XYZ file of N, CA and C in Angstrom:
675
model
N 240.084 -20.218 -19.576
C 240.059 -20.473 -21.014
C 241.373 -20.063 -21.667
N 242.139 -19.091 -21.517
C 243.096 -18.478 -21.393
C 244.132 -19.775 -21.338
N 244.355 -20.288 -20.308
C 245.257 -20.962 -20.005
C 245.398 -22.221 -21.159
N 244.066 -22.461 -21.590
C 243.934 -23.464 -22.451
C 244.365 -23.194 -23.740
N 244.416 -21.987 -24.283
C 244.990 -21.365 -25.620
C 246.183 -21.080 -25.783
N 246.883 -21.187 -24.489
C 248.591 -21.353 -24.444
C 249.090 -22.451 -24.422
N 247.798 -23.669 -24.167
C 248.104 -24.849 -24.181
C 248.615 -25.483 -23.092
N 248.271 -25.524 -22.108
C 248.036 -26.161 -20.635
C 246.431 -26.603 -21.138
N 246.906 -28.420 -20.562
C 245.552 -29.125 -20.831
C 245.749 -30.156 -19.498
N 246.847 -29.796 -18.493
C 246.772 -30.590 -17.729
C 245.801 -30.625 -16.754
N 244.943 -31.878 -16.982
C 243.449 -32.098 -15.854
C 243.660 -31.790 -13.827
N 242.841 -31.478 -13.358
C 243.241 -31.399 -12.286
C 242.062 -31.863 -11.671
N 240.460 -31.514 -12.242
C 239.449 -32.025 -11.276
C 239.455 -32.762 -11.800
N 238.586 -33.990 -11.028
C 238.227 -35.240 -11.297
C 236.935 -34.972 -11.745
N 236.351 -35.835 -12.392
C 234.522 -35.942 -13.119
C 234.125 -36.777 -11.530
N 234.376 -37.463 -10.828
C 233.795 -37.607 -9.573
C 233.350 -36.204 -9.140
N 234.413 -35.402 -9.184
C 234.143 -33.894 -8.301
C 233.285 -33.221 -8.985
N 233.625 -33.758 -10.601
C 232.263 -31.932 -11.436
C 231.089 -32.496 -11.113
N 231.061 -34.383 -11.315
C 229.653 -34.613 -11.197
C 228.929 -33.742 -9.786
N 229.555 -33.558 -8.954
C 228.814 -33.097 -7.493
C 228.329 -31.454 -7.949
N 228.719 -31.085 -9.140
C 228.892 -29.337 -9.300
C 227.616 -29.063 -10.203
N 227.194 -30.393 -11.092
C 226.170 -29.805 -11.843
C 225.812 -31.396 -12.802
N 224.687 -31.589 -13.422
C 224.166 -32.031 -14.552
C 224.421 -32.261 -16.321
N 224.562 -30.710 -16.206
C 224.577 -30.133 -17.912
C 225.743 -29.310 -17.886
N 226.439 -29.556 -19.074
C 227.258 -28.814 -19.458
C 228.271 -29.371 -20.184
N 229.413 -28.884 -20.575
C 230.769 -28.890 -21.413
C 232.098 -28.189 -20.834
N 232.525 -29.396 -21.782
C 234.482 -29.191 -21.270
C 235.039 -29.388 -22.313
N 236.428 -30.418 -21.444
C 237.886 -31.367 -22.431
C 237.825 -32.155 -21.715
N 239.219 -32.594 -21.546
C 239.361 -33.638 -20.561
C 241.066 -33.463 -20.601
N 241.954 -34.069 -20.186
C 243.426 -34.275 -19.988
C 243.912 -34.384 -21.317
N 244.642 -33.905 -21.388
C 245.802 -33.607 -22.551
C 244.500 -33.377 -23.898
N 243.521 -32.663 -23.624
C 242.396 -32.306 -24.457
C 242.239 -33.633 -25.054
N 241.895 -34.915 -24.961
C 241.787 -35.511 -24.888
C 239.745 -35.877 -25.672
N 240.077 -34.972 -26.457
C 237.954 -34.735 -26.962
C 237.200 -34.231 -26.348
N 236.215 -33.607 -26.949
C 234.807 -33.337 -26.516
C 234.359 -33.958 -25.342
N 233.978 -32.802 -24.052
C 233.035 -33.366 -23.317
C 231.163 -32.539 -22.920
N 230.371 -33.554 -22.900
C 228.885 -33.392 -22.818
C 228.726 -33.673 -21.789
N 227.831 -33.126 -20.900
C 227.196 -33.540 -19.748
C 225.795 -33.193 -20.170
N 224.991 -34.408 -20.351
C 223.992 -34.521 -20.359
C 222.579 -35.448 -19.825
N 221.610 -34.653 -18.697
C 220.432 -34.985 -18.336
C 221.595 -36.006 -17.230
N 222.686 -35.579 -16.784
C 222.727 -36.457 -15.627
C 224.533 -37.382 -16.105
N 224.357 -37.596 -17.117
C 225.669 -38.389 -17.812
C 226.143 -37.182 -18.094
N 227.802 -37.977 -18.270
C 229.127 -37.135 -18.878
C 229.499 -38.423 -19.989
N 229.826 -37.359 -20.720
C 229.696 -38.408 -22.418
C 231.437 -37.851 -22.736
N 232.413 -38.854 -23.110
C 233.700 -38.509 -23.657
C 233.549 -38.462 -25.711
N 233.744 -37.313 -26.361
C 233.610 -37.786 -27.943
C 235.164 -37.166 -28.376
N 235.277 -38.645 -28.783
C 237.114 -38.710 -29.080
C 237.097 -38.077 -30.539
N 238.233 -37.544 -31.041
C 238.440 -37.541 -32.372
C 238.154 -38.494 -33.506
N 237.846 -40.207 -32.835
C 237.213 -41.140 -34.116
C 236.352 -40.452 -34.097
N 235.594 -40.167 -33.796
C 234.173 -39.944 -33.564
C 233.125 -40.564 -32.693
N 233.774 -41.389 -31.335
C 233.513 -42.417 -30.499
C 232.997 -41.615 -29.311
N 231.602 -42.026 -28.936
C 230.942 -41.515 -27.583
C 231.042 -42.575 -26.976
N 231.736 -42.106 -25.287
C 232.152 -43.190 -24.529
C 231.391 -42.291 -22.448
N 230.662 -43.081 -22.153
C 230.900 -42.435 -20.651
C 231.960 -42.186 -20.356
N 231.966 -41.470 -19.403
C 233.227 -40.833 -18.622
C 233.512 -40.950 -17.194
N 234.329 -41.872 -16.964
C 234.938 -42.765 -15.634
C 234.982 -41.409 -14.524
N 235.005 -41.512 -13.246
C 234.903 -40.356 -12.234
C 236.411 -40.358 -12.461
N 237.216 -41.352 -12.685
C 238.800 -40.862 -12.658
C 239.457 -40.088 -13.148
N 238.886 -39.939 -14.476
C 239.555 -39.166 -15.219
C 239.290 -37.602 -14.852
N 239.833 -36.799 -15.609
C 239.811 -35.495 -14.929
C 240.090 -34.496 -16.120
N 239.677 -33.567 -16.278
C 239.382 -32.186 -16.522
C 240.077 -31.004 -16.397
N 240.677 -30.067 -17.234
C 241.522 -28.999 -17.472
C 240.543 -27.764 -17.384
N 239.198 -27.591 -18.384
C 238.070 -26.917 -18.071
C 236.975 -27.272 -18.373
N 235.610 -26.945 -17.683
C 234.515 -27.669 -18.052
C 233.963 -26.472 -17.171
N 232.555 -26.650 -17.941
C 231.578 -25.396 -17.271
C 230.371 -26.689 -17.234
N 229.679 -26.661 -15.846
C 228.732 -26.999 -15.606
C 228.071 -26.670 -14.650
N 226.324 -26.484 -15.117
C 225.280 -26.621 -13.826
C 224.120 -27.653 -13.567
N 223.402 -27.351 -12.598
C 222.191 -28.458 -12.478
C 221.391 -27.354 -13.367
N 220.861 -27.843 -14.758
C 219.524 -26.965 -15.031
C 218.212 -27.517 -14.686
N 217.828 -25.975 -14.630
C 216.762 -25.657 -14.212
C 215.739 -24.631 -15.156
N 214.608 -25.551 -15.743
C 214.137 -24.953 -16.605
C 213.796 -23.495 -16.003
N 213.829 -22.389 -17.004
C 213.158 -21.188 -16.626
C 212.233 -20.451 -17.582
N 212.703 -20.985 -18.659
C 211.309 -20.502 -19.860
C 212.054 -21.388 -21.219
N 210.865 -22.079 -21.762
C 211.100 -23.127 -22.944
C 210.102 -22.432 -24.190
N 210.422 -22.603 -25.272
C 209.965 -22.157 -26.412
C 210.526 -23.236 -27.860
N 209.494 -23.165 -29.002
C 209.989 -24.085 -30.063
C 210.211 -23.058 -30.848
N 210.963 -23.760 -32.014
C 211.500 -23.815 -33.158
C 211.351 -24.323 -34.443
N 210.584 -24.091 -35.852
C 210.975 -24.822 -36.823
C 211.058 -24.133 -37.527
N 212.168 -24.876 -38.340
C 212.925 -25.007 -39.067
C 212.643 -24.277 -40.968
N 213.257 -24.827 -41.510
C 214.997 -25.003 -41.427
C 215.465 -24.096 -40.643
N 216.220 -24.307 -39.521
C 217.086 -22.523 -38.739
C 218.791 -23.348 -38.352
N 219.441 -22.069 -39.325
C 220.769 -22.313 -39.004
C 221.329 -22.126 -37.449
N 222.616 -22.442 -37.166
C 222.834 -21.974 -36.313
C 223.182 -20.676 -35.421
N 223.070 -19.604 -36.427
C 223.033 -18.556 -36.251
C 221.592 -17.853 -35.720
N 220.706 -18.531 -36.498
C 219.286 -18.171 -36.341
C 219.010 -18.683 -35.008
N 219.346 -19.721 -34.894
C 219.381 -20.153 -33.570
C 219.564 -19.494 -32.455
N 220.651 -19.062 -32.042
C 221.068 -18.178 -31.404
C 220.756 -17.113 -31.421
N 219.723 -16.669 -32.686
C 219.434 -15.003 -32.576
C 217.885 -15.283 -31.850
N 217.260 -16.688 -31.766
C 216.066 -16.483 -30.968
C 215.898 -16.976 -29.953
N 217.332 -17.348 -29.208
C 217.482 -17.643 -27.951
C 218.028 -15.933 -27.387
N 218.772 -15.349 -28.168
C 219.157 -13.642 -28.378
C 218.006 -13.105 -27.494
N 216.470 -13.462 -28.302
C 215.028 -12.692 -28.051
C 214.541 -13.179 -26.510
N 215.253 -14.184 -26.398
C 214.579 -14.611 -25.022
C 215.480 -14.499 -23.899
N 216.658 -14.300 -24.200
C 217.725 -14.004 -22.824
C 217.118 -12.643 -21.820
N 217.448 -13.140 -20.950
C 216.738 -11.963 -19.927
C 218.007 -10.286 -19.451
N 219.161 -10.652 -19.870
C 220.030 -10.016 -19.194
C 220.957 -10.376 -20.297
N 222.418 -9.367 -20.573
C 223.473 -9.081 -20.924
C 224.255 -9.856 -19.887
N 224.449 -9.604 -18.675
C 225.483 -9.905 -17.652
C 224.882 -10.707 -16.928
N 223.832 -11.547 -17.347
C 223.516 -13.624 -16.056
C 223.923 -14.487 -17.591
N 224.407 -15.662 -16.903
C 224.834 -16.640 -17.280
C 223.374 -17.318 -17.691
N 223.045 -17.406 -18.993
C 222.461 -18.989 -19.428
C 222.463 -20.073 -19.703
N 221.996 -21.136 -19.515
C 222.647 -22.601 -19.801
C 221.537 -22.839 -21.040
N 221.916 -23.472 -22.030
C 221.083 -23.438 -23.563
C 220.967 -24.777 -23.755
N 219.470 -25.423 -23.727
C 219.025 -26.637 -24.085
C 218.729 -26.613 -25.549
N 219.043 -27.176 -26.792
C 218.328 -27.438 -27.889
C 218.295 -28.001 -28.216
N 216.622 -29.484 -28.038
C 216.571 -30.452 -28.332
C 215.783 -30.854 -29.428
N 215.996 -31.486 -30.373
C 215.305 -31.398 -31.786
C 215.724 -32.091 -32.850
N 214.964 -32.432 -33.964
C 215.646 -33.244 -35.103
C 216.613 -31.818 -35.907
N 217.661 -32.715 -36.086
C 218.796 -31.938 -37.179
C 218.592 -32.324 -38.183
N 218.724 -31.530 -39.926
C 218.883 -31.685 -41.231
C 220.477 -32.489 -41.386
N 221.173 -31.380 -40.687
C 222.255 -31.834 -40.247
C 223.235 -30.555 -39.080
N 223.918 -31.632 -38.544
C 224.957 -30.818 -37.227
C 226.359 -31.393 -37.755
N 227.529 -30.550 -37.860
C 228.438 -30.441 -37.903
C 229.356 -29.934 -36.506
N 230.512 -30.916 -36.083
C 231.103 -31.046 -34.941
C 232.063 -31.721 -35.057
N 232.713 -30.984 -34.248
C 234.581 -31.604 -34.314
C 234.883 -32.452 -32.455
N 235.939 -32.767 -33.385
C 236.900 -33.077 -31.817
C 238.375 -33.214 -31.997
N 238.775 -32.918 -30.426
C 240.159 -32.674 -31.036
C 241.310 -33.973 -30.957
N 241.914 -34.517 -30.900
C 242.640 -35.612 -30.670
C 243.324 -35.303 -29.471
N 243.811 -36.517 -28.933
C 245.059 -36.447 -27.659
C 245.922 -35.674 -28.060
N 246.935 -34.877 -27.335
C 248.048 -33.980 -27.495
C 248.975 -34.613 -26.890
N 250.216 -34.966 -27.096
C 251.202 -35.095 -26.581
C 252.546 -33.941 -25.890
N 253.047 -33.998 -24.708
C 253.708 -33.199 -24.196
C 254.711 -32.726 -25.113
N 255.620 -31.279 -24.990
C 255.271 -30.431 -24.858
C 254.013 -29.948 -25.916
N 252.758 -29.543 -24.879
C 251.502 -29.456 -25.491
C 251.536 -28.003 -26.326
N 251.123 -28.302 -27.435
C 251.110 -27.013 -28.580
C 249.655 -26.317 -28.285
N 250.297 -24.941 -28.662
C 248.962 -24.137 -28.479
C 247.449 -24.434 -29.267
N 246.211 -24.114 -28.259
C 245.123 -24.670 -28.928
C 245.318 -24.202 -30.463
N 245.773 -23.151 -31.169
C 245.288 -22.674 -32.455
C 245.851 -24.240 -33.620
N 247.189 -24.291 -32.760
C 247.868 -25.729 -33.587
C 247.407 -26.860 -33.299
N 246.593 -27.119 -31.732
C 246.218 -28.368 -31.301
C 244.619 -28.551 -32.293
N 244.160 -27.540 -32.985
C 242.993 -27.731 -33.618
C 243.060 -27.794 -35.168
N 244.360 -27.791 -36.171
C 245.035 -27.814 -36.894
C 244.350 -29.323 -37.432
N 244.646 -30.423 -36.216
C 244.478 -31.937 -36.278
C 243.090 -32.263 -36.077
N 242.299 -31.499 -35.836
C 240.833 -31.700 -35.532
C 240.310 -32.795 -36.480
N 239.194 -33.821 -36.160
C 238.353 -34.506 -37.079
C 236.841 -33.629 -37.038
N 236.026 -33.860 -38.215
C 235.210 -32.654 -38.381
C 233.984 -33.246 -38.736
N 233.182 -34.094 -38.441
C 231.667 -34.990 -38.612
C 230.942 -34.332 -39.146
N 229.855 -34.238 -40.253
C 228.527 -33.754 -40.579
C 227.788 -34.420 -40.351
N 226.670 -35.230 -39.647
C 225.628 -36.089 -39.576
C 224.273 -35.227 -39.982
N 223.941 -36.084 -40.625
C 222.124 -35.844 -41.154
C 221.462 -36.919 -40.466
N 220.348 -36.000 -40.715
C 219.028 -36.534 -40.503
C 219.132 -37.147 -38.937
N 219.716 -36.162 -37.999
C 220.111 -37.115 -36.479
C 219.115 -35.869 -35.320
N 218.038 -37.085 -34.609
C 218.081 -36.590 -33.591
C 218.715 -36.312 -32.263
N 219.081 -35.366 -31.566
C 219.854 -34.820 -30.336
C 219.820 -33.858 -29.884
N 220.347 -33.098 -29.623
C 220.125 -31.922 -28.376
C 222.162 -30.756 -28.636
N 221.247 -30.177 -28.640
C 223.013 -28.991 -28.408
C 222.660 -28.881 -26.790
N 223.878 -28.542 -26.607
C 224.068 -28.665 -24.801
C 225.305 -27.197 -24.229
N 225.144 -26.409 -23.908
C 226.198 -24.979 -23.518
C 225.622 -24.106 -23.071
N 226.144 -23.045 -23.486
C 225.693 -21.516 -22.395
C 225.807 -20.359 -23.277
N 225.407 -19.620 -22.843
C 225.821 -17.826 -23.512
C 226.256 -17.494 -22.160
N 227.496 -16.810 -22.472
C 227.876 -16.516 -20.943
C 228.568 -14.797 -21.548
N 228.490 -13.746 -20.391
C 228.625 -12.259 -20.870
C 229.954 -12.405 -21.215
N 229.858 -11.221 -21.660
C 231.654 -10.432 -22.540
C 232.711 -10.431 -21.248
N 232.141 -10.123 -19.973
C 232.806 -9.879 -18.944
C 234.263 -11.493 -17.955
N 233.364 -12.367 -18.888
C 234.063 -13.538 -18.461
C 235.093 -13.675 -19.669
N 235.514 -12.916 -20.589
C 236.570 -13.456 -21.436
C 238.027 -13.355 -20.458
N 238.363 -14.611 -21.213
C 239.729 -15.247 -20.472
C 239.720 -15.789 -19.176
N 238.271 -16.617 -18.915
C 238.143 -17.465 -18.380
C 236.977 -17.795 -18.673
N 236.235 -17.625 -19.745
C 235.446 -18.441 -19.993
C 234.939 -17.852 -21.760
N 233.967 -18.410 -22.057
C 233.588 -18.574 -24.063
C 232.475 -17.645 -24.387
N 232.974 -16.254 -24.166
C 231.846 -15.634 -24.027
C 231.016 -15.698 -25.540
N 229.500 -14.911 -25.493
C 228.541 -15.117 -26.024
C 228.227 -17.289 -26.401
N 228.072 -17.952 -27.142
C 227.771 -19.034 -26.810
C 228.623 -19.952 -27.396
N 228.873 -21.254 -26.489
C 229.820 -22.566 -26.398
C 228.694 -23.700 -26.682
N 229.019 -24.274 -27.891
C 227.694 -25.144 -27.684
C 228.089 -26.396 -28.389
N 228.056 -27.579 -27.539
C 228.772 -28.955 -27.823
C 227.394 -30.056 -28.419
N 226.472 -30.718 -28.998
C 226.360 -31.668 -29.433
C 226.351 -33.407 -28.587
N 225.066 -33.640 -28.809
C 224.984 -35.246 -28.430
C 223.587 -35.253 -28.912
N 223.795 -37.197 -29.839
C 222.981 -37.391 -30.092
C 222.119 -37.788 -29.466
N 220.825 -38.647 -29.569
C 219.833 -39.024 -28.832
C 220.111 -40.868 -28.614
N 220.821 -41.187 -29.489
C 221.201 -42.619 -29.195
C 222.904 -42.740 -28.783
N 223.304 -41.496 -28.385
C 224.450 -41.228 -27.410
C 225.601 -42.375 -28.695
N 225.553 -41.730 -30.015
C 226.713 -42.218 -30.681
C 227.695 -41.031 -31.331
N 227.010 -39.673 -31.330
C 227.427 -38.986 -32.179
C 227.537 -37.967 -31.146
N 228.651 -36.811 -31.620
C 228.864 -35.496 -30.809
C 230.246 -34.493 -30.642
N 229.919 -33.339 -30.103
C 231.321 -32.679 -30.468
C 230.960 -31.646 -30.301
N 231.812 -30.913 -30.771
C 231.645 -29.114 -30.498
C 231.325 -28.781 -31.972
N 229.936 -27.902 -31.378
C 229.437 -27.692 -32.800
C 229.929 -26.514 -33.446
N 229.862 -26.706 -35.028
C 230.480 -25.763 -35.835
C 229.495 -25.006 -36.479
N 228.741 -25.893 -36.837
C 227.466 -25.387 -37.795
C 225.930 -26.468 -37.451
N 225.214 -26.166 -37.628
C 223.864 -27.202 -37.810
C 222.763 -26.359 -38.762
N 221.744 -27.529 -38.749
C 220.555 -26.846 -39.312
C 219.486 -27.846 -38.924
N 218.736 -26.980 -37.788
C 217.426 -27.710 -37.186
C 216.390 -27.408 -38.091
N 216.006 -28.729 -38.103
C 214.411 -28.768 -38.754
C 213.190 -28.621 -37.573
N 213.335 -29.091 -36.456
C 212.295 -28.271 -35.524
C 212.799 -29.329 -34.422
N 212.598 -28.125 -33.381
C 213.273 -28.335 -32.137
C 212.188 -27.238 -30.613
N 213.134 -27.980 -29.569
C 212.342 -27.164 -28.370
C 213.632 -26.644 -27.778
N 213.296 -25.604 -27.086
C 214.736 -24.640 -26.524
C 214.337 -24.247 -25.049
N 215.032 -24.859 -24.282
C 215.234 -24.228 -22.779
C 216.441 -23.386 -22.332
N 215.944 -22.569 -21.336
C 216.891 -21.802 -20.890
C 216.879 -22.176 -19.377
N 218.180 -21.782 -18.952
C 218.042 -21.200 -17.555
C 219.126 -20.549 -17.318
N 218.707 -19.674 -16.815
C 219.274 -17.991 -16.891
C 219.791 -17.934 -14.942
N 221.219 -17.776 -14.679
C 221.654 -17.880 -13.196
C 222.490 -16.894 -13.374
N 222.483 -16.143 -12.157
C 223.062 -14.790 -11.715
C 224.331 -15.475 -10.523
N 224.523 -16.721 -10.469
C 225.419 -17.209 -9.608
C 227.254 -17.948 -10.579
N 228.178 -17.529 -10.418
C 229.367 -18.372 -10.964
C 230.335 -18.647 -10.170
N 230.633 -20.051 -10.058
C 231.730 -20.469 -8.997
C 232.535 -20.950 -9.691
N 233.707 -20.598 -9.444
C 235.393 -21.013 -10.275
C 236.360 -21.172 -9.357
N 237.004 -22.599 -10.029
C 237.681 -23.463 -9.855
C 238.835 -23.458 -10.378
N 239.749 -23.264 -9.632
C 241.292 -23.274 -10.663
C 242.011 -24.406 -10.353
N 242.686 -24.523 -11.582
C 243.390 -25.888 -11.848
C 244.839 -25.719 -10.353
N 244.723 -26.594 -9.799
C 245.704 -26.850 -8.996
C 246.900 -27.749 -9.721
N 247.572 -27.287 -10.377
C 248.575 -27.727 -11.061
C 250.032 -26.574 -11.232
N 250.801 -27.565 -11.553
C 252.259 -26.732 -11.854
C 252.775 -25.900 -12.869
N 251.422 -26.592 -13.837
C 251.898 -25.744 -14.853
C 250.700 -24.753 -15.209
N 249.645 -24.681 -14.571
C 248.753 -23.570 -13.944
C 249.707 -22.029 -13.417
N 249.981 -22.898 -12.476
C 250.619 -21.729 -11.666
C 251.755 -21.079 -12.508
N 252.331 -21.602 -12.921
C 253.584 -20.834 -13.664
C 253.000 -20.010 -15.217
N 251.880 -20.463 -15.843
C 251.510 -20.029 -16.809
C 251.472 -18.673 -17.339
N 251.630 -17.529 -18.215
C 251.679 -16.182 -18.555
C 250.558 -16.130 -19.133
N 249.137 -15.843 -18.150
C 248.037 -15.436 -19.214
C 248.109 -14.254 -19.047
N 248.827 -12.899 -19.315
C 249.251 -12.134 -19.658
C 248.092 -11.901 -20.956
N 247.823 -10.387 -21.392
C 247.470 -10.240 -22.636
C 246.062 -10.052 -23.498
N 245.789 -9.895 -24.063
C 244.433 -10.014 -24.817
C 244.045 -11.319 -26.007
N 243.567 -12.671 -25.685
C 243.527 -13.463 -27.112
C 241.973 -13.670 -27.022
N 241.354 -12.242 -27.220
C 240.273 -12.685 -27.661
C 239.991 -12.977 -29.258
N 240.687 -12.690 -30.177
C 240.625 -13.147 -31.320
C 241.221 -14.497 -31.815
N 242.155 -14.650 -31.055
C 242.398 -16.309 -31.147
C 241.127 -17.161 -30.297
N 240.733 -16.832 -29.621
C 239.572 -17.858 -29.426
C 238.581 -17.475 -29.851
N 238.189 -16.667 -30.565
C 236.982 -16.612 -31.718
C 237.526 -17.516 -32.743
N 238.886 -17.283 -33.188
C 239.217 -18.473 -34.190
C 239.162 -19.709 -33.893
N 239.894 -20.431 -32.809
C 239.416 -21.641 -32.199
C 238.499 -22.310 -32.472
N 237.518 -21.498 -32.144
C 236.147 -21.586 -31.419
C 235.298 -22.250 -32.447
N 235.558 -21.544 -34.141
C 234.832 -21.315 -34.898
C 235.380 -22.043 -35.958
N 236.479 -22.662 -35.653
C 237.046 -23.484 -36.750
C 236.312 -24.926 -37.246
């Protein structure tokens, strides 16, 4: 994650390869290149128009977290619950501080708010400036699903600790990294894994990179913009 906030976005896996790694989950794509969803089996590309497009095995990936889920305990929701609330009663049901959860929340929205970032052109500017250009959607009244993880404190600077949570609709037009929402009633799965396998970018400008340092406050800003 680290590497991505200095601004290295050069892809190295292919979506042929993540598809073999998992189901569900979230990324980028090459030269951050938008929002990515993996969902119920598909990988969904959401560009800065605001355009949900499948995602070719060719293209390839800078970071993306994905697994096969596996339900382990489901519970509902209604509403109105922000997204904060949200998260404080998935909070009540996490089993552990230090296992990885993968966070299903599927449900009608009042409304979800979600960005994406546009293509970057070389020399690539740091995420805080590459999100400067962001486009920023509110949709109402949309059914879909949030799709991410709560992952522990222990993975910062390589991964989004406490929760990353990206957006897709149910008629696969709308989506992004969410900023804000407000569910009117929804169902919530977890699955909670004590297993993490990481993958490093085999690239040149990987290897030479200075993640040197502490930016955990720049990617709370990022994150939250």
């Amino acid at each position: 994650m680290d590497a991505l906030l200095i601004g290295d976005y050069e892809g190295s896996v292919s979506f042929s390869d993540l598809r073999a790694c998992g189901d569900f989950g979230l990324g980028t794509f090459d030269a951050l290149d938008g929002e990515m969803v993996a969902f119920e089996g598909s990988f969904w590309q959401v560009r800065a128009d605001g355009s949900v497009t499948a995602v070719p095995g060719t293209m390839t990936t800078p970071f993306s977290v994905v697994t096969w889920f596996d339900t382990d305990l489901t519970f509902s929701l209604d509403g109105p619950v922000n997204l904060t609330g949200i998260e404080t009663a998935v909070d009540a049901h996490r089993v552990s501080q230090n296992y990885f959860s993968a966070v299903w929340v599927d449900g009608i929205f009042d409304t979800v708010t979600v960005r994406s970032v546009p293509r970057q052109e070389k020399p690539y500017p740091p995420l805080a400036d590459a999100v400067l250009n962001q486009s920023v959607y509110t949709y109402t009244s949309v059914e879909g699903a949030l799709v991410g993880f709560w992952s522990p404190a222990y993975v910062s600077g390589i991964n989004v600790p406490g929760y990353h949570l990206h957006f897709i609709s149910d008629d696969r037009t709308m989506g992004g990294h969410v900023l804000g929402c407000s569910l009117r009633s929804g169902d919530v799965a977890l699955d909670t894994t004590p297993r993490f396998t990481m993958v490093l970018p085999d690239t040149a400008s990987f290897s030479s990179a200075d993640l040197t340092g502490d930016r955990t406050l720049e990617l709370k800003t990022v994150e939250k913009k």
